[in-house]
Amino acid sequence: MLDKMPEDTIPNGFVQNSVIAGSNNPPNTAAKKKRNLPGTPDPEAEVIALSPKTLMATNRFLCEICGKGFQRDQNLQLHRRGHNLPWKLKQRTSKEVRKRVYVCPEKTCVHHHPSRALGDLTGIKKHFCRKHGEKKWKCEKCSKRYAVQSDWKAHSKTCGTREYKCDCGTVFSRRDSFITHRAFCDALAEETARVNAASSMNSLANGSISYHFMGTPLGPSVAQHFSSIFKPIPGGGADETIDQTRRGLSLWMAPGSQGHETVGSNLTEIQQLGSVSSEAMYGDHPPPSDYHFNWVFGNNKQSSNNAAEAPAIASASLPLTGVKEAAATASHHHQLVSVNVPSLYSSQQQQTTTHQTQAAAAAANMSATALLQKAAQIGSASTDPSLFLGSLGFKCSSNINQVQDGNKYCGLMYCSNAIADRHLGNDVEISSASDISSLSQLQMPPPAKRRHLQSDRQAESAGGQTRDFLGVGVQAISCHPSSINGWI
Amino acid sequence: MDITLFSPKGTHSHHFFSLSNQQLQQSNGDQIALDMQTNNNNNIQPQNSCHTSTSRSSDSGEPCADTTGGNKWASKLLKECARAISDKDSSKIHHLLWMLNELASPYGDCDQKLASYFLQALFCKATESGQRCYKTLTSVAEKSHSFDSARKLILKFQEVSPWTTFGHVASNGAILEALDGETKLHIIDMSNTLCTQWPTLLEALATRNDETPHLKLTVVVTVSLVRLVMKEIGQRMEKFARLMGVPFEFKVITGLNRLVELTKETLGVKEDEAVAVNCIGALRRVAVEERGAVIQMFQSLKPKVVTIVEEEADLTSSRYDFVKCFEECLRFYTLYFEMLEESFVPTSNERLMLERECSRDIVRVLACDDDNNSSNNGNGDREEEECERRERGSQWAEKLKEAAFSPVGFSDDVVDDVKALLKRYRAGWGLVLPQGDDNTSGIYLTWKEEPVVWASAWKP
């Protein structure tokens, strides 16, 4: 009788559901314990489905003798010792260490399905709280709300310490006055791209945007920006880091807009970085490998130039939570319009402070600016990127040609990332409705099809609409698993 | 020291106002003891007797902290003068005007400033030259008015004081909540804050978790000064909205003589749009008799929400009683000047500009007869007839209720936002929420416990 899992005997609304999770996950091959992608559980793992009440209950572990509840299993064991049990009963269970994964009790949630279960109890708790829970914790200074106490604490530490610097040089301690100033600032009126110093990027102290730029940098000028922009940042950062991140991004943009050739060719090396769509941005430099980058995102409502050519990319793409459909760049994809770099850790759409005017190198790049800004805002997450990243467990494969692998993960990645974003519970709901919709649109493509599309893509010229690489239409955005890693 | 009666210095002319400043001592009791010392430097530099701290300093010569005006010489003199004018006691009028003139200065402390600006209004009232004076003041202001100066002024003001941002945060919160889920928004803006309210709203729209809606902003300009800078403001707004990624349309309506004449068509309100009407400091400019009609006009636009923000003073119900009106006006502006004094640095040019704006308003309220305006004015253009008669929140609320609007309480989130906003400013500011069955619906911003600004939201 003690062979069973303890939960079986505890009458607490526990529902045990042993399901082999996810048939399309690679088996764990490494000897070392490896973290999976979020929502891609070990197929051998046991899936536990807890009711919301149980999940949120603080004392899940009950002593069978006196019924006392404990938060942790270890505490329960300690307590049980005190009961002076006869030796036989002392053996708790001979349960092997079987990995357990948990599903979210919320039916509408993606993580409700066992194939998308999460491996960590604390993780599922936090997810449930953040996504489906009431936001009970409120920041004193700025009245932002959080459902998870640790999120709130993390935010409170950095709230108000953030300083906002406008391009005109003025520094603000208050966000609202910064935004208002920005709107009226003369610096906004100028359309010139301003190269605003690595200094500002280096001072990305609390930046919650953690990109780890792997792979060859884009080019000399761009590279230096990248290295400074993309620093690994542990744990949830401040919300308001956008400005500098954006500036960094705009810097990255600026050279890109001018030296697009360099960027283009180098970009192909960066395929590991989220290739969002397969549309070749750089028509005259078709990337040698399968993936193209479509860095163009933006609000397709914006009347940017050549809107007709704009690949309409749903923002739901993995990295692009919250970004609306892309607007075309002015000059026939020859320009790097925007990068939704930070969007990997999206969740925060809030920080739309705009430093990016400089990024709008040409007039056509107004949308670019917005895109960048969206990118940055998405990227600034007060979340713990490690949750997302760690669970990815992917190593960036420099060899992109492992399409096979990529295919498998792609859909999952897409979904998991989008969801992981939601893990990073933030005050602002990350995903826009388009996220969810495109998520549902997205289907796991058969690998063959994907390869086929890829080769198609190569042949494509720069013109024309972007098709998502799954071929499901203009909306969805392809995701590239290793690209996610690229950002780690 | 007794004050001997001086014979009036010739005719009352502008010369009156250019005398040198005197240093003053605090008065005590009923007797006004004046220690007249000429201080030749005062013309240039403002006297720094009032510290810009929130504590009530009593060590300096002229503490500006008293709001009741009980012991303040300026308040006493001014009220006496007002009474004299009301009684038409001309020798007393002359005497008091002269005294005030000796003591007043627009560069001095609170008392001196109040004395200076109210003196101007009293003088105009006594000589029935209010209209002319007002026109002069306005044209002088227009000459030095530019986008840059206006922007600098209002942004600085918002940085040091929540006087305007309070209304912005409350209104934006109400608007966002009322229009939540809508995809096409149309905001009719009648405000005196030069669109500084909208960047934060645009940002909030851009970062909403759902689809960013399309925003159309129609600004109705009622103040002639504002018209000059609206074009530039519009351009900035458009740029900013582009930056934010919010589809945006900006339109300015000027040349409209009266708010009452606005219609859905003239404003360009479409059927599928969710309309919000935003009135900050605008209703008080409407002629008193037309206010009910203007509010009815709001109804005709079928808005989802109407946000009204006004300053808390009653200069309307007493408009036929000069002394009462004067006292209320003095009370309000004393608060305002003290607030300015404590919010800005002593040498602030922006504060000076704001005070000068007040001087025009004061002249307008006290010395310009509303009824006479329309007849005196040669041309049919009534745009200049903006009066400045404020009303209290409770009075506005009554009017709105009469027009079948019902109050919308501010949600807890919005209230929290307002509280967080106030925390970012110096001490002295407070928030008062409606108490149950109170007639006034809306929240109040308080300065040193006195309600100064009223913000409310209404639905049809």
Short mmCIF file of N, CA and C in Angstrom, two decimals, chain B residues 105-248:
data_model
loop_
_atom_site.label_atom_id
_atom_site.label_comp_id
_atom_site.label_asym_id
_atom_site.label_seq_id
_atom_site.Cartn_x
_atom_site.Cartn_y
_atom_site.Cartn_z
N SER B 105 4.09 94.24 -4.92
CA SER B 105 5.12 94.00 -5.92
C SER B 105 4.92 92.61 -6.51
N PRO B 106 5.00 92.52 -7.81
CA PRO B 106 4.87 91.18 -8.39
C PRO B 106 6.10 90.32 -8.21
N TYR B 107 7.12 90.89 -7.62
CA TYR B 107 8.34 90.12 -7.42
C TYR B 107 8.63 89.87 -5.96
N GLY B 108 7.67 90.14 -5.15
CA GLY B 108 7.92 90.00 -3.73
C GLY B 108 7.46 88.66 -3.20
N ASP B 109 7.00 88.66 -2.01
CA ASP B 109 6.51 87.42 -1.44
C ASP B 109 5.04 87.27 -1.79
N CYS B 110 4.44 86.26 -1.23
CA CYS B 110 3.05 85.96 -1.56
C CYS B 110 2.14 87.16 -1.38
N ASP B 111 2.26 87.75 -0.23
CA ASP B 111 1.41 88.90 0.06
C ASP B 111 1.60 90.00 -0.96
N GLN B 112 2.84 90.29 -1.22
CA GLN B 112 3.09 91.37 -2.16
C GLN B 112 2.57 91.03 -3.54
N LYS B 113 2.71 89.79 -3.92
CA LYS B 113 2.22 89.41 -5.25
C LYS B 113 0.72 89.49 -5.31
N LEU B 114 0.09 88.92 -4.30
CA LEU B 114 -1.36 88.98 -4.29
C LEU B 114 -1.82 90.42 -4.29
N ALA B 115 -1.17 91.20 -3.47
CA ALA B 115 -1.54 92.60 -3.42
C ALA B 115 -1.41 93.24 -4.80
N SER B 116 -0.33 92.90 -5.46
CA SER B 116 -0.08 93.51 -6.76
C SER B 116 -1.14 93.13 -7.78
N TYR B 117 -1.42 91.87 -7.89
CA TYR B 117 -2.35 91.46 -8.94
C TYR B 117 -3.79 91.81 -8.61
N PHE B 118 -4.15 91.70 -7.35
CA PHE B 118 -5.51 92.07 -7.00
C PHE B 118 -5.71 93.57 -7.04
N LEU B 119 -4.65 94.25 -6.74
CA LEU B 119 -4.73 95.70 -6.84
C LEU B 119 -5.06 96.11 -8.25
N GLN B 120 -4.42 95.46 -9.16
CA GLN B 120 -4.67 95.75 -10.57
C GLN B 120 -6.15 95.56 -10.89
N ALA B 121 -6.69 94.47 -10.40
CA ALA B 121 -8.09 94.19 -10.68
C ALA B 121 -9.00 95.20 -9.98
N LEU B 122 -8.65 95.53 -8.77
CA LEU B 122 -9.47 96.50 -8.04
C LEU B 122 -9.43 97.85 -8.72
N PHE B 123 -8.28 98.18 -9.14
CA PHE B 123 -8.14 99.45 -9.83
C PHE B 123 -9.01 99.49 -11.07
N CYS B 124 -8.94 98.41 -11.81
CA CYS B 124 -9.76 98.35 -13.02
C CYS B 124 -11.23 98.41 -12.68
N LYS B 125 -11.57 97.75 -11.63
CA LYS B 125 -12.97 97.78 -11.23
C LYS B 125 -13.39 99.18 -10.84
N ALA B 126 -12.53 99.81 -10.09
CA ALA B 126 -12.87 101.16 -9.63
C ALA B 126 -12.97 102.13 -10.79
N THR B 127 -12.15 101.92 -11.77
CA THR B 127 -12.15 102.86 -12.89
C THR B 127 -12.90 102.32 -14.09
N GLU B 128 -13.50 101.15 -13.93
CA GLU B 128 -14.26 100.52 -15.01
C GLU B 128 -13.45 100.38 -16.27
N SER B 129 -12.21 100.03 -16.10
CA SER B 129 -11.36 99.85 -17.27
C SER B 129 -10.94 98.38 -17.40
N GLY B 130 -11.74 97.50 -16.86
CA GLY B 130 -11.36 96.09 -16.82
C GLY B 130 -11.18 95.48 -18.20
N GLN B 131 -12.13 95.76 -19.04
CA GLN B 131 -12.09 95.14 -20.36
C GLN B 131 -10.83 95.53 -21.12
N ARG B 132 -10.55 96.81 -21.07
CA ARG B 132 -9.38 97.31 -21.78
C ARG B 132 -8.10 96.71 -21.20
N CYS B 133 -8.07 96.71 -19.91
CA CYS B 133 -6.88 96.17 -19.25
C CYS B 133 -6.68 94.71 -19.62
N TYR B 134 -7.78 94.00 -19.62
CA TYR B 134 -7.68 92.58 -19.96
C TYR B 134 -7.16 92.40 -21.36
N LYS B 135 -7.66 93.20 -22.26
CA LYS B 135 -7.21 93.06 -23.64
C LYS B 135 -5.72 93.35 -23.75
N THR B 136 -5.32 94.39 -23.03
CA THR B 136 -3.90 94.72 -23.08
C THR B 136 -3.05 93.57 -22.56
N LEU B 137 -3.46 93.07 -21.44
CA LEU B 137 -2.70 91.97 -20.85
C LEU B 137 -2.65 90.78 -21.79
N THR B 138 -3.76 90.48 -22.41
CA THR B 138 -3.79 89.33 -23.31
C THR B 138 -2.89 89.54 -24.50
N SER B 139 -2.93 90.72 -25.06
CA SER B 139 -2.10 90.92 -26.26
C SER B 139 -0.63 90.91 -25.89
N VAL B 140 -0.30 91.42 -24.74
CA VAL B 140 1.09 91.34 -24.30
C VAL B 140 1.51 89.89 -24.16
N ALA B 141 0.65 89.11 -23.57
CA ALA B 141 0.99 87.70 -23.39
C ALA B 141 1.14 87.00 -24.72
N GLU B 142 0.27 87.32 -25.65
CA GLU B 142 0.33 86.65 -26.95
C GLU B 142 1.64 86.91 -27.65
N LYS B 143 2.15 88.10 -27.45
CA LYS B 143 3.38 88.44 -28.16
C LYS B 143 4.55 87.57 -27.70
N SER B 144 4.53 87.27 -26.44
CA SER B 144 5.67 86.50 -25.93
C SER B 144 5.36 85.01 -25.86
N HIS B 145 4.25 84.64 -26.42
CA HIS B 145 3.79 83.26 -26.31
C HIS B 145 4.28 82.46 -27.51
N SER B 146 4.85 81.34 -27.26
CA SER B 146 5.30 80.48 -28.35
C SER B 146 5.15 79.04 -27.91
N PHE B 147 5.33 78.18 -28.84
CA PHE B 147 5.25 76.76 -28.49
C PHE B 147 6.29 76.42 -27.44
N ASP B 148 7.48 76.89 -27.66
CA ASP B 148 8.54 76.56 -26.72
C ASP B 148 8.26 77.06 -25.32
N SER B 149 7.81 78.30 -25.26
CA SER B 149 7.59 78.85 -23.92
C SER B 149 6.42 78.15 -23.25
N ALA B 150 5.39 77.90 -24.02
CA ALA B 150 4.23 77.24 -23.42
C ALA B 150 4.57 75.84 -22.97
N ARG B 151 5.32 75.15 -23.82
CA ARG B 151 5.69 73.78 -23.47
C ARG B 151 6.54 73.77 -22.22
N LYS B 152 7.53 74.63 -22.23
CA LYS B 152 8.44 74.66 -21.08
C LYS B 152 7.65 74.95 -19.81
N LEU B 153 6.76 75.88 -19.93
CA LEU B 153 5.99 76.29 -18.77
C LEU B 153 5.17 75.16 -18.21
N ILE B 154 4.41 74.53 -19.08
CA ILE B 154 3.50 73.53 -18.54
C ILE B 154 4.24 72.28 -18.08
N LEU B 155 5.28 71.94 -18.78
CA LEU B 155 6.01 70.74 -18.35
C LEU B 155 6.70 70.97 -17.01
N LYS B 156 7.21 72.16 -16.86
CA LYS B 156 7.84 72.45 -15.58
C LYS B 156 6.81 72.44 -14.47
N PHE B 157 5.69 73.01 -14.75
CA PHE B 157 4.63 73.06 -13.75
C PHE B 157 4.22 71.65 -13.35
N GLN B 158 4.12 70.80 -14.34
CA GLN B 158 3.71 69.44 -14.05
C GLN B 158 4.79 68.66 -13.31
N GLU B 159 6.00 69.12 -13.48
CA GLU B 159 7.08 68.44 -12.80
C GLU B 159 7.07 68.74 -11.31
N VAL B 160 6.72 69.97 -10.97
CA VAL B 160 6.82 70.36 -9.57
C VAL B 160 5.51 70.28 -8.82
N SER B 161 4.43 70.15 -9.54
CA SER B 161 3.14 70.19 -8.87
C SER B 161 2.15 69.28 -9.56
N PRO B 162 1.36 68.56 -8.79
CA PRO B 162 0.37 67.67 -9.40
C PRO B 162 -0.94 68.38 -9.76
N TRP B 163 -0.89 69.68 -9.78
CA TRP B 163 -2.14 70.44 -9.99
C TRP B 163 -2.86 69.97 -11.26
N THR B 164 -2.11 69.83 -12.32
CA THR B 164 -2.72 69.38 -13.58
C THR B 164 -2.64 67.88 -13.76
N THR B 165 -1.54 67.30 -13.31
CA THR B 165 -1.38 65.87 -13.56
C THR B 165 -2.38 65.03 -12.78
N PHE B 166 -2.84 65.57 -11.69
CA PHE B 166 -3.89 64.89 -10.93
C PHE B 166 -5.10 64.62 -11.82
N GLY B 167 -5.56 65.68 -12.45
CA GLY B 167 -6.70 65.51 -13.33
C GLY B 167 -6.40 64.59 -14.49
N HIS B 168 -5.17 64.67 -14.97
CA HIS B 168 -4.80 63.82 -16.11
C HIS B 168 -4.86 62.36 -15.75
N VAL B 169 -4.25 62.03 -14.64
CA VAL B 169 -4.19 60.62 -14.26
C VAL B 169 -5.60 60.08 -14.01
N ALA B 170 -6.39 60.88 -13.29
CA ALA B 170 -7.75 60.41 -13.00
C ALA B 170 -8.54 60.26 -14.29
N SER B 171 -8.47 61.26 -15.14
CA SER B 171 -9.25 61.19 -16.38
C SER B 171 -8.78 60.08 -17.29
N ASN B 172 -7.49 59.95 -17.45
CA ASN B 172 -6.99 58.88 -18.30
C ASN B 172 -7.42 57.52 -17.78
N GLY B 173 -7.36 57.38 -16.49
CA GLY B 173 -7.79 56.10 -15.92
C GLY B 173 -9.25 55.83 -16.21
N ALA B 174 -10.07 56.83 -16.03
CA ALA B 174 -11.49 56.64 -16.29
C ALA B 174 -11.75 56.37 -17.76
N ILE B 175 -11.04 57.09 -18.62
CA ILE B 175 -11.24 56.91 -20.05
C ILE B 175 -10.82 55.51 -20.47
N LEU B 176 -9.66 55.09 -20.00
CA LEU B 176 -9.18 53.77 -20.40
C LEU B 176 -10.14 52.68 -19.93
N GLU B 177 -10.65 52.86 -18.75
CA GLU B 177 -11.55 51.81 -18.25
C GLU B 177 -12.87 51.83 -18.99
N ALA B 178 -13.37 53.01 -19.28
CA ALA B 178 -14.66 53.07 -19.94
C ALA B 178 -14.57 52.60 -21.38
N LEU B 179 -13.42 52.81 -22.00
CA LEU B 179 -13.29 52.45 -23.41
C LEU B 179 -12.55 51.13 -23.58
N ASP B 180 -12.45 50.41 -22.53
CA ASP B 180 -11.71 49.16 -22.61
C ASP B 180 -12.38 48.20 -23.58
N GLY B 181 -11.57 47.65 -24.45
CA GLY B 181 -12.13 46.69 -25.39
C GLY B 181 -12.59 47.31 -26.69
N GLU B 182 -12.68 48.61 -26.72
CA GLU B 182 -13.09 49.25 -27.96
C GLU B 182 -11.92 49.32 -28.91
N THR B 183 -12.23 49.29 -30.18
CA THR B 183 -11.14 49.35 -31.15
C THR B 183 -10.99 50.70 -31.80
N LYS B 184 -12.06 51.46 -31.78
CA LYS B 184 -11.95 52.79 -32.38
C LYS B 184 -12.36 53.81 -31.32
N LEU B 185 -11.39 54.56 -30.91
CA LEU B 185 -11.65 55.54 -29.86
C LEU B 185 -11.65 56.93 -30.45
N HIS B 186 -12.52 57.74 -29.91
CA HIS B 186 -12.53 59.14 -30.32
C HIS B 186 -12.66 59.97 -29.06
N ILE B 187 -11.63 60.73 -28.81
CA ILE B 187 -11.63 61.57 -27.61
C ILE B 187 -11.81 63.02 -28.04
N ILE B 188 -12.81 63.64 -27.47
CA ILE B 188 -13.03 65.07 -27.69
C ILE B 188 -12.38 65.78 -26.52
N ASP B 189 -11.38 66.54 -26.82
CA ASP B 189 -10.59 67.13 -25.76
C ASP B 189 -10.82 68.63 -25.69
N MET B 190 -11.33 69.08 -24.56
CA MET B 190 -11.43 70.53 -24.35
C MET B 190 -10.69 70.83 -23.07
N SER B 191 -9.45 71.12 -23.23
CA SER B 191 -8.63 71.28 -22.03
C SER B 191 -7.73 72.48 -22.16
N ASN B 192 -7.19 72.82 -21.03
CA ASN B 192 -6.26 73.94 -21.04
C ASN B 192 -4.83 73.48 -20.74
N THR B 193 -4.60 72.20 -20.98
CA THR B 193 -3.28 71.70 -20.63
C THR B 193 -2.45 71.32 -21.84
N LEU B 194 -2.82 71.82 -22.99
CA LEU B 194 -1.96 71.69 -24.18
C LEU B 194 -1.61 70.24 -24.52
N CYS B 195 -2.57 69.37 -24.37
CA CYS B 195 -2.37 67.97 -24.76
C CYS B 195 -1.29 67.23 -23.98
N THR B 196 -0.92 67.74 -22.83
CA THR B 196 0.09 67.02 -22.06
C THR B 196 -0.51 65.79 -21.40
N GLN B 197 -1.80 65.67 -21.49
CA GLN B 197 -2.45 64.52 -20.90
C GLN B 197 -2.27 63.28 -21.75
N TRP B 198 -2.08 63.48 -23.04
CA TRP B 198 -2.23 62.36 -23.96
C TRP B 198 -1.02 61.44 -24.12
N PRO B 199 0.18 61.92 -23.97
CA PRO B 199 1.28 60.95 -24.10
C PRO B 199 1.15 59.74 -23.17
N THR B 200 0.78 59.97 -21.95
CA THR B 200 0.67 58.80 -21.06
C THR B 200 -0.50 57.92 -21.47
N LEU B 201 -1.55 58.53 -21.99
CA LEU B 201 -2.66 57.70 -22.46
C LEU B 201 -2.24 56.89 -23.67
N LEU B 202 -1.50 57.52 -24.56
CA LEU B 202 -1.04 56.80 -25.74
C LEU B 202 -0.16 55.63 -25.33
N GLU B 203 0.67 55.90 -24.37
CA GLU B 203 1.54 54.83 -23.91
C GLU B 203 0.72 53.70 -23.31
N ALA B 204 -0.27 54.06 -22.55
CA ALA B 204 -1.10 53.02 -21.95
C ALA B 204 -1.84 52.22 -23.02
N LEU B 205 -2.29 52.91 -24.05
CA LEU B 205 -2.97 52.21 -25.13
C LEU B 205 -2.01 51.27 -25.86
N ALA B 206 -0.80 51.75 -26.03
CA ALA B 206 0.16 50.94 -26.76
C ALA B 206 0.55 49.70 -25.98
N THR B 207 0.49 49.79 -24.69
CA THR B 207 0.94 48.66 -23.90
C THR B 207 -0.21 47.83 -23.36
N ARG B 208 -1.37 48.11 -23.85
CA ARG B 208 -2.50 47.28 -23.44
C ARG B 208 -2.27 45.88 -23.94
N ASN B 209 -2.77 44.95 -23.24
CA ASN B 209 -2.49 43.59 -23.62
C ASN B 209 -3.25 43.15 -24.86
N ASP B 210 -4.28 43.85 -25.16
CA ASP B 210 -4.99 43.43 -26.36
C ASP B 210 -4.59 44.32 -27.53
N GLU B 211 -5.34 44.23 -28.53
CA GLU B 211 -5.05 44.96 -29.75
C GLU B 211 -5.04 46.47 -29.50
N THR B 212 -4.01 47.11 -29.98
CA THR B 212 -3.95 48.55 -29.80
C THR B 212 -5.04 49.22 -30.63
N PRO B 213 -5.89 49.99 -30.00
CA PRO B 213 -7.00 50.58 -30.74
C PRO B 213 -6.56 51.79 -31.54
N HIS B 214 -7.44 52.18 -32.39
CA HIS B 214 -7.21 53.38 -33.18
C HIS B 214 -7.74 54.56 -32.37
N LEU B 215 -6.94 55.59 -32.28
CA LEU B 215 -7.35 56.74 -31.47
C LEU B 215 -7.47 57.97 -32.35
N LYS B 216 -8.61 58.61 -32.22
CA LYS B 216 -8.80 59.87 -32.89
C LYS B 216 -8.95 60.93 -31.81
N LEU B 217 -8.16 61.95 -31.91
CA LEU B 217 -8.19 63.00 -30.90
C LEU B 217 -8.63 64.29 -31.56
N THR B 218 -9.75 64.80 -31.09
CA THR B 218 -10.24 66.08 -31.62
C THR B 218 -10.13 67.10 -30.51
N VAL B 219 -9.31 68.10 -30.75
CA VAL B 219 -9.08 69.11 -29.72
C VAL B 219 -9.90 70.34 -30.06
N VAL B 220 -10.69 70.77 -29.11
CA VAL B 220 -11.47 71.98 -29.29
C VAL B 220 -10.77 73.10 -28.55
N VAL B 221 -10.38 74.10 -29.29
CA VAL B 221 -9.60 75.16 -28.68
C VAL B 221 -10.52 76.32 -28.32
N THR B 222 -10.46 76.69 -27.07
CA THR B 222 -11.32 77.80 -26.65
C THR B 222 -10.52 79.03 -26.25
N VAL B 223 -9.27 78.84 -26.03
CA VAL B 223 -8.45 79.97 -25.60
C VAL B 223 -7.61 80.44 -26.77
N SER B 224 -7.64 81.69 -27.02
CA SER B 224 -6.97 82.19 -28.22
C SER B 224 -5.47 81.94 -28.17
N LEU B 225 -4.91 82.04 -26.99
CA LEU B 225 -3.47 81.83 -26.88
C LEU B 225 -3.09 80.42 -27.32
N VAL B 226 -3.95 79.50 -26.97
CA VAL B 226 -3.62 78.10 -27.24
C VAL B 226 -3.64 77.83 -28.73
N ARG B 227 -4.50 78.51 -29.41
CA ARG B 227 -4.66 78.28 -30.84
C ARG B 227 -3.33 78.43 -31.58
N LEU B 228 -2.54 79.37 -31.09
CA LEU B 228 -1.31 79.65 -31.80
C LEU B 228 -0.37 78.46 -31.80
N VAL B 229 -0.39 77.73 -30.73
CA VAL B 229 0.60 76.65 -30.60
C VAL B 229 0.03 75.29 -30.93
N MET B 230 -1.24 75.23 -31.24
CA MET B 230 -1.88 73.93 -31.43
C MET B 230 -1.29 73.16 -32.60
N LYS B 231 -0.90 73.87 -33.60
CA LYS B 231 -0.39 73.18 -34.78
C LYS B 231 0.86 72.38 -34.43
N GLU B 232 1.74 73.05 -33.73
CA GLU B 232 2.97 72.38 -33.35
C GLU B 232 2.69 71.22 -32.41
N ILE B 233 1.78 71.46 -31.50
CA ILE B 233 1.43 70.41 -30.55
C ILE B 233 0.90 69.20 -31.30
N GLY B 234 0.07 69.49 -32.28
CA GLY B 234 -0.49 68.38 -33.04
C GLY B 234 0.58 67.55 -33.72
N GLN B 235 1.56 68.24 -34.25
CA GLN B 235 2.62 67.48 -34.92
C GLN B 235 3.36 66.59 -33.94
N ARG B 236 3.61 67.13 -32.78
CA ARG B 236 4.33 66.32 -31.80
C ARG B 236 3.51 65.11 -31.39
N MET B 237 2.23 65.35 -31.22
CA MET B 237 1.37 64.24 -30.82
C MET B 237 1.38 63.15 -31.87
N GLU B 238 1.29 63.58 -33.10
CA GLU B 238 1.26 62.58 -34.16
C GLU B 238 2.55 61.77 -34.20
N LYS B 239 3.64 62.48 -34.05
CA LYS B 239 4.92 61.77 -34.05
C LYS B 239 5.01 60.80 -32.91
N PHE B 240 4.59 61.28 -31.79
CA PHE B 240 4.68 60.42 -30.61
C PHE B 240 3.81 59.20 -30.76
N ALA B 241 2.64 59.40 -31.30
CA ALA B 241 1.74 58.26 -31.47
C ALA B 241 2.34 57.25 -32.44
N ARG B 242 3.01 57.76 -33.44
CA ARG B 242 3.67 56.86 -34.39
C ARG B 242 4.72 56.05 -33.67
N LEU B 243 5.42 56.75 -32.83
CA LEU B 243 6.48 56.09 -32.06
C LEU B 243 5.91 55.02 -31.16
N MET B 244 4.78 55.32 -30.59
CA MET B 244 4.15 54.37 -29.69
C MET B 244 3.52 53.24 -30.45
N GLY B 245 3.32 53.45 -31.71
CA GLY B 245 2.66 52.39 -32.46
C GLY B 245 1.16 52.43 -32.29
N VAL B 246 0.64 53.58 -32.05
CA VAL B 246 -0.81 53.70 -31.92
C VAL B 246 -1.34 54.42 -33.15
N PRO B 247 -2.24 53.81 -33.86
CA PRO B 247 -2.83 54.51 -35.00
C PRO B 247 -3.58 55.73 -34.50
N PHE B 248 -3.26 56.86 -35.09
CA PHE B 248 -3.64 58.10 -34.44
C PHE B 248 -4.08 59.12 -35.46
#
